[in-house]
């Protein structure tokens, strides 16, 4: 069975999720959704990814920019087996009712609060805990790194406390500071 995946939010994370889904033999990318007809929207079309309008009132902006749409996000979510929400922090929580309305399971990002989902997930830390859950949050990049490091240490030695210094980039390419 091929899992039909929708990606809502085609930015730093969404672009990579869409490419990763496309590379999987057992998944198909149904489409991606955005609010603005900017360069990322053009990139989605260039990559052959069906592009959906996240906000119906903005459809004419895409038309004016000459960027072809495949439809509205509502149709994308309805047709999908699962939606990966890669919208900015807090928007995922707002989108939850859309996914529930179509009974489409959803995967949110670490920018969302833990209490909007059934389980917060890291493959190395708690893979089995997410089995069967309809609303799952991938923990943040920082927590993902820590979980990969600390889970095996916890399993072998036990961890009482971790004092951690994170060394990471200052921002994503589109951010100025
Ligand atoms: N970047 C990282 O390294 C990183 C790491 C771990 C977790 N995260 C988390 O991942 C999530 C996404 O972060 P990001 O860095 O990918 O953000 P981003 O680069 O700003 O991308 C978000 C995308 O969502 C679109 N969008 C905004 N409102 C939308 C809506 N209502 N419906 C559909 N699309 C919408 C934006 O484009 P339009 O406004 O044009 O629609 C944009 O393309 C956040 O929760 C963040 O905390 C990010």
mmCIF file of C-alpha atoms and ligand atoms in Angstrom:
data_model
loop_
_atom_site.group_PDB
_atom_site.id
_atom_site.type_symbol
_atom_site.label_atom_id
_atom_site.label_comp_id
_atom_site.label_asym_id
_atom_site.label_seq_id
_atom_site.Cartn_x
_atom_site.Cartn_y
_atom_site.Cartn_z
ATOM 1 C CA UNK A 1 0.000 0.000 0.000
ATOM 2 C CA UNK A 2 1.281 3.460 -0.865
ATOM 3 C CA UNK A 3 0.746 6.018 1.906
ATOM 4 C CA UNK A 4 -0.656 9.262 0.480
ATOM 5 C CA UNK A 5 1.027 12.157 2.285
ATOM 6 C CA UNK A 6 0.043 15.843 2.369
ATOM 7 C CA UNK A 7 2.464 18.527 3.554
ATOM 8 C CA UNK A 8 0.812 21.657 4.936
ATOM 9 C CA UNK A 9 3.432 24.420 5.128
ATOM 10 C CA UNK A 10 6.206 24.357 2.531
ATOM 11 C CA UNK A 11 9.053 26.224 4.221
ATOM 12 C CA UNK A 12 12.382 25.152 5.736
ATOM 13 C CA UNK A 13 10.982 21.943 7.213
ATOM 14 C CA UNK A 14 8.135 21.303 4.769
ATOM 15 C CA UNK A 15 10.435 21.396 1.732
ATOM 16 C CA UNK A 16 12.656 18.725 3.247
ATOM 17 C CA UNK A 17 9.702 16.588 4.344
ATOM 18 C CA UNK A 18 8.228 16.771 0.819
ATOM 19 C CA UNK A 19 11.546 15.690 -0.731
ATOM 20 C CA UNK A 20 11.936 12.880 1.835
ATOM 21 C CA UNK A 21 8.404 11.593 1.211
ATOM 22 C CA UNK A 22 9.046 11.618 -2.542
ATOM 23 C CA UNK A 23 12.162 9.486 -1.989
ATOM 24 C CA UNK A 24 10.255 6.761 -0.076
ATOM 25 C CA UNK A 25 9.165 3.695 -2.082
ATOM 26 C CA UNK A 26 6.008 3.217 0.008
ATOM 27 C CA UNK A 27 4.823 6.846 0.086
ATOM 28 C CA UNK A 28 3.480 9.333 -2.442
ATOM 29 C CA UNK A 29 3.370 13.106 -2.042
ATOM 30 C CA UNK A 30 -0.194 14.200 -2.748
ATOM 31 C CA UNK A 31 0.703 17.862 -2.568
ATOM 32 C CA UNK A 32 1.899 20.797 -0.490
ATOM 33 C CA UNK A 33 0.013 23.851 0.791
ATOM 34 C CA UNK A 34 1.040 27.468 1.325
ATOM 35 C CA UNK A 35 -0.548 30.847 1.875
ATOM 36 C CA UNK A 36 1.710 33.011 -0.353
ATOM 37 C CA UNK A 37 2.634 32.830 -4.049
ATOM 38 C CA UNK A 38 6.323 33.422 -3.333
ATOM 39 C CA UNK A 39 9.514 31.694 -4.533
ATOM 40 C CA UNK A 40 8.792 28.631 -2.395
ATOM 41 C CA UNK A 41 5.440 28.219 -4.155
ATOM 42 C CA UNK A 42 7.197 28.482 -7.509
ATOM 43 C CA UNK A 43 9.759 25.907 -6.306
ATOM 44 C CA UNK A 44 6.990 23.439 -5.409
ATOM 45 C CA UNK A 45 5.543 23.726 -8.916
ATOM 46 C CA UNK A 46 9.030 23.457 -10.439
ATOM 47 C CA UNK A 47 9.579 20.234 -8.450
ATOM 48 C CA UNK A 48 6.317 18.834 -9.808
ATOM 49 C CA UNK A 49 4.596 18.948 -6.411
ATOM 50 C CA UNK A 50 0.855 19.759 -6.657
ATOM 51 C CA UNK A 51 0.384 23.093 -4.879
ATOM 52 C CA UNK A 52 -2.713 23.882 -2.801
ATOM 53 C CA UNK A 53 -3.897 27.186 -1.389
ATOM 54 C CA UNK A 54 -3.912 27.151 2.422
ATOM 55 C CA UNK A 55 -6.211 30.184 2.540
ATOM 56 C CA UNK A 56 -9.042 30.253 -0.058
ATOM 57 C CA UNK A 57 -9.203 34.075 -0.006
ATOM 58 C CA UNK A 58 -5.646 34.204 -1.351
ATOM 59 C CA UNK A 59 -6.236 32.060 -4.438
ATOM 60 C CA UNK A 60 -6.382 35.087 -6.708
ATOM 61 C CA UNK A 61 -2.901 36.145 -5.531
ATOM 62 C CA UNK A 62 -1.544 32.868 -6.940
ATOM 63 C CA UNK A 63 -3.442 33.475 -10.177
ATOM 64 C CA UNK A 64 -2.022 36.992 -10.403
ATOM 65 C CA UNK A 65 1.493 35.630 -9.878
ATOM 66 C CA UNK A 66 0.983 33.039 -12.604
ATOM 67 C CA UNK A 67 1.448 30.119 -10.184
ATOM 68 C CA UNK A 68 -0.828 27.157 -10.906
ATOM 69 C CA UNK A 69 -2.825 25.687 -8.028
ATOM 70 C CA UNK A 70 -4.135 22.141 -7.803
ATOM 71 C CA UNK A 71 -6.874 23.171 -5.352
ATOM 72 C CA UNK A 72 -7.504 24.176 -1.738
ATOM 73 C CA UNK A 73 -5.919 22.669 1.375
ATOM 74 C CA UNK A 74 -9.281 21.254 2.424
ATOM 75 C CA UNK A 75 -9.291 18.952 -0.622
ATOM 76 C CA UNK A 76 -5.661 17.981 -0.024
ATOM 77 C CA UNK A 77 -6.279 16.995 3.604
ATOM 78 C CA UNK A 78 -9.470 15.115 2.676
ATOM 79 C CA UNK A 79 -7.615 12.984 0.113
ATOM 80 C CA UNK A 80 -4.546 12.271 2.275
ATOM 81 C CA UNK A 81 -3.843 9.257 4.503
ATOM 82 C CA UNK A 82 -1.738 11.533 6.707
ATOM 83 C CA UNK A 83 -0.816 15.193 6.807
ATOM 84 C CA UNK A 84 2.535 16.534 7.930
ATOM 85 C CA UNK A 85 1.973 20.000 9.354
ATOM 86 C CA UNK A 86 5.107 22.093 8.822
ATOM 87 C CA UNK A 87 3.550 25.502 9.429
ATOM 88 C CA UNK A 88 5.114 28.149 11.682
ATOM 89 C CA UNK A 89 4.824 27.620 15.450
ATOM 90 C CA UNK A 90 1.249 27.859 16.689
ATOM 91 C CA UNK A 91 -0.397 27.489 13.268
ATOM 92 C CA UNK A 92 -0.341 23.699 13.600
ATOM 93 C CA UNK A 93 -2.573 23.968 16.662
ATOM 94 C CA UNK A 94 -5.001 26.110 14.651
ATOM 95 C CA UNK A 95 -4.951 23.550 11.829
ATOM 96 C CA UNK A 96 -5.808 20.618 14.088
ATOM 97 C CA UNK A 97 -9.587 21.090 13.650
ATOM 98 C CA UNK A 98 -9.161 20.888 9.843
ATOM 99 C CA UNK A 99 -7.405 17.538 10.148
ATOM 100 C CA UNK A 100 -9.964 16.260 12.645
ATOM 101 C CA UNK A 101 -12.823 17.326 10.363
ATOM 102 C CA UNK A 102 -11.476 14.966 7.694
ATOM 103 C CA UNK A 103 -10.387 12.276 10.155
ATOM 104 C CA UNK A 104 -6.859 12.571 8.754
ATOM 105 C CA UNK A 105 -4.042 11.727 11.188
ATOM 106 C CA UNK A 106 -1.503 14.517 11.565
ATOM 107 C CA UNK A 107 2.153 14.918 12.405
ATOM 108 C CA UNK A 108 3.096 18.305 13.908
ATOM 109 C CA UNK A 109 6.468 19.983 14.487
ATOM 110 C CA UNK A 110 8.292 20.853 17.681
ATOM 111 C CA UNK A 111 7.126 24.469 17.534
ATOM 112 C CA UNK A 112 3.687 23.309 18.720
ATOM 113 C CA UNK A 113 2.828 22.817 22.377
ATOM 114 C CA UNK A 114 2.973 19.247 23.653
ATOM 115 C CA UNK A 115 -0.621 19.392 24.885
ATOM 116 C CA UNK A 116 -2.163 19.635 21.380
ATOM 117 C CA UNK A 117 -1.119 16.044 20.542
ATOM 118 C CA UNK A 118 -1.523 12.503 21.840
ATOM 119 C CA UNK A 119 2.224 11.902 21.993
ATOM 120 C CA UNK A 120 5.510 13.747 21.411
ATOM 121 C CA UNK A 121 7.744 11.514 19.338
ATOM 122 C CA UNK A 122 11.394 10.739 18.772
ATOM 123 C CA UNK A 123 12.274 7.543 16.884
ATOM 124 C CA UNK A 124 15.213 6.696 19.140
ATOM 125 C CA UNK A 125 13.505 7.733 22.359
ATOM 126 C CA UNK A 126 9.915 6.418 22.242
ATOM 127 C CA UNK A 127 9.074 4.885 18.851
ATOM 128 C CA UNK A 128 6.442 2.466 20.173
ATOM 129 C CA UNK A 129 4.571 5.170 22.097
ATOM 130 C CA UNK A 130 3.306 6.732 18.853
ATOM 131 C CA UNK A 131 1.810 3.523 17.433
ATOM 132 C CA UNK A 132 -1.835 4.125 16.558
ATOM 133 C CA UNK A 133 -1.827 7.783 17.689
ATOM 134 C CA UNK A 134 -3.740 10.191 15.426
ATOM 135 C CA UNK A 135 -2.001 13.423 16.466
ATOM 136 C CA UNK A 136 1.746 13.206 16.976
ATOM 137 C CA UNK A 137 4.353 15.923 17.461
ATOM 138 C CA UNK A 138 7.954 15.465 16.370
ATOM 139 C CA UNK A 139 9.989 17.030 19.154
ATOM 140 C CA UNK A 140 12.152 20.063 18.345
ATOM 141 C CA UNK A 141 15.542 19.784 16.663
ATOM 142 C CA UNK A 142 17.236 20.397 20.019
ATOM 143 C CA UNK A 143 15.216 17.721 21.783
ATOM 144 C CA UNK A 144 15.724 15.324 18.867
ATOM 145 C CA UNK A 145 19.503 15.673 19.205
ATOM 146 C CA UNK A 146 19.365 15.241 22.961
ATOM 147 C CA UNK A 147 17.028 12.250 22.774
ATOM 148 C CA UNK A 148 19.328 10.454 20.338
ATOM 149 C CA UNK A 149 22.209 10.990 22.715
ATOM 150 C CA UNK A 150 20.518 10.461 26.055
ATOM 151 C CA UNK A 151 18.184 7.530 25.253
ATOM 152 C CA UNK A 152 21.014 4.991 24.797
ATOM 153 C CA UNK A 153 22.861 6.380 27.836
ATOM 154 C CA UNK A 154 19.662 6.045 29.865
ATOM 155 C CA UNK A 155 19.163 2.465 28.692
ATOM 156 C CA UNK A 156 22.691 1.326 29.525
ATOM 157 C CA UNK A 157 23.656 3.433 32.526
ATOM 158 C CA UNK A 158 20.608 5.425 33.629
ATOM 159 C CA UNK A 159 20.592 9.222 33.514
ATOM 160 C CA UNK A 160 19.744 11.286 36.596
ATOM 161 C CA UNK A 161 20.419 14.736 35.211
ATOM 162 C CA UNK A 162 21.924 16.248 32.041
ATOM 163 C CA UNK A 163 23.710 19.608 31.865
ATOM 164 C CA UNK A 164 23.884 20.491 28.169
ATOM 165 C CA UNK A 165 25.453 23.182 25.986
ATOM 166 C CA UNK A 166 23.894 23.345 22.528
ATOM 167 C CA UNK A 167 26.050 24.627 19.677
ATOM 168 C CA UNK A 168 23.914 25.319 16.635
ATOM 169 C CA UNK A 169 23.451 27.654 13.689
ATOM 170 C CA UNK A 170 21.883 31.032 14.331
ATOM 171 C CA UNK A 171 19.052 30.767 11.837
ATOM 172 C CA UNK A 172 17.690 29.366 8.606
ATOM 173 C CA UNK A 173 18.685 30.846 5.197
ATOM 174 C CA UNK A 174 15.573 33.040 4.985
ATOM 175 C CA UNK A 175 16.215 34.588 8.400
ATOM 176 C CA UNK A 176 18.365 37.694 8.657
ATOM 177 C CA UNK A 177 19.378 37.369 12.303
HETATM 178 N N1 LIG B 1 13.760 25.280 10.879
HETATM 179 C C1 LIG B 1 14.183 24.382 11.768
HETATM 180 O O1 LIG B 1 15.382 24.054 11.889
HETATM 181 C C2 LIG B 1 13.198 23.669 12.655
HETATM 182 C C3 LIG B 1 13.674 22.604 13.398
HETATM 183 C C4 LIG B 1 12.800 21.893 14.187
HETATM 184 C C5 LIG B 1 11.477 22.254 14.235
HETATM 185 N N2 LIG B 1 11.020 23.306 13.506
HETATM 186 C C6 LIG B 1 9.595 23.625 13.579
HETATM 187 O O2 LIG B 1 8.991 23.341 12.315
HETATM 188 C C7 LIG B 1 7.891 24.222 12.113
HETATM 189 C C8 LIG B 1 8.098 24.951 10.802
HETATM 190 O O3 LIG B 1 9.299 25.696 10.877
HETATM 191 P P1 LIG B 1 10.065 26.204 9.578
HETATM 192 O O4 LIG B 1 11.412 26.594 10.033
HETATM 193 O O5 LIG B 1 9.923 25.217 8.469
HETATM 194 O O6 LIG B 1 9.203 27.515 9.240
HETATM 195 P P2 LIG B 1 9.175 28.333 7.872
HETATM 196 O O7 LIG B 1 10.456 28.170 7.121
HETATM 197 O O8 LIG B 1 8.687 29.691 8.203
HETATM 198 O O9 LIG B 1 8.069 27.568 7.008
HETATM 199 C C9 LIG B 1 6.729 27.596 7.337
HETATM 200 C C10 LIG B 1 5.923 27.567 6.044
HETATM 201 O O10 LIG B 1 4.540 27.512 6.351
HETATM 202 C C11 LIG B 1 3.844 28.379 5.456
HETATM 203 N N3 LIG B 1 2.617 28.792 6.129
HETATM 204 C C12 LIG B 1 2.395 29.836 6.967
HETATM 205 N N4 LIG B 1 1.120 29.832 7.410
HETATM 206 C C13 LIG B 1 0.531 28.768 6.815
HETATM 207 C C14 LIG B 1 -0.780 28.221 6.856
HETATM 208 N N5 LIG B 1 -1.752 28.769 7.612
HETATM 209 N N6 LIG B 1 -1.049 27.116 6.135
HETATM 210 C C15 LIG B 1 -0.094 26.527 5.361
HETATM 211 N N7 LIG B 1 1.167 27.016 5.281
HETATM 212 C C16 LIG B 1 1.475 28.103 6.004
HETATM 213 C C17 LIG B 1 4.832 29.516 5.171
HETATM 214 O O11 LIG B 1 4.697 30.053 3.885
HETATM 215 P P3 LIG B 1 3.498 30.990 3.497
HETATM 216 O O12 LIG B 1 3.394 32.059 4.581
HETATM 217 O O13 LIG B 1 3.832 31.518 2.179
HETATM 218 O O14 LIG B 1 2.328 30.092 3.494
HETATM 219 C C18 LIG B 1 6.163 28.785 5.177
HETATM 220 O O15 LIG B 1 6.503 28.343 3.885
HETATM 221 C C19 LIG B 1 7.840 25.143 13.350
HETATM 222 O O16 LIG B 1 6.961 24.566 14.289
HETATM 223 C C20 LIG B 1 9.267 25.088 13.857
HETATM 224 O O17 LIG B 1 9.336 25.374 15.229
HETATM 225 C C21 LIG B 1 11.850 24.015 12.690
#
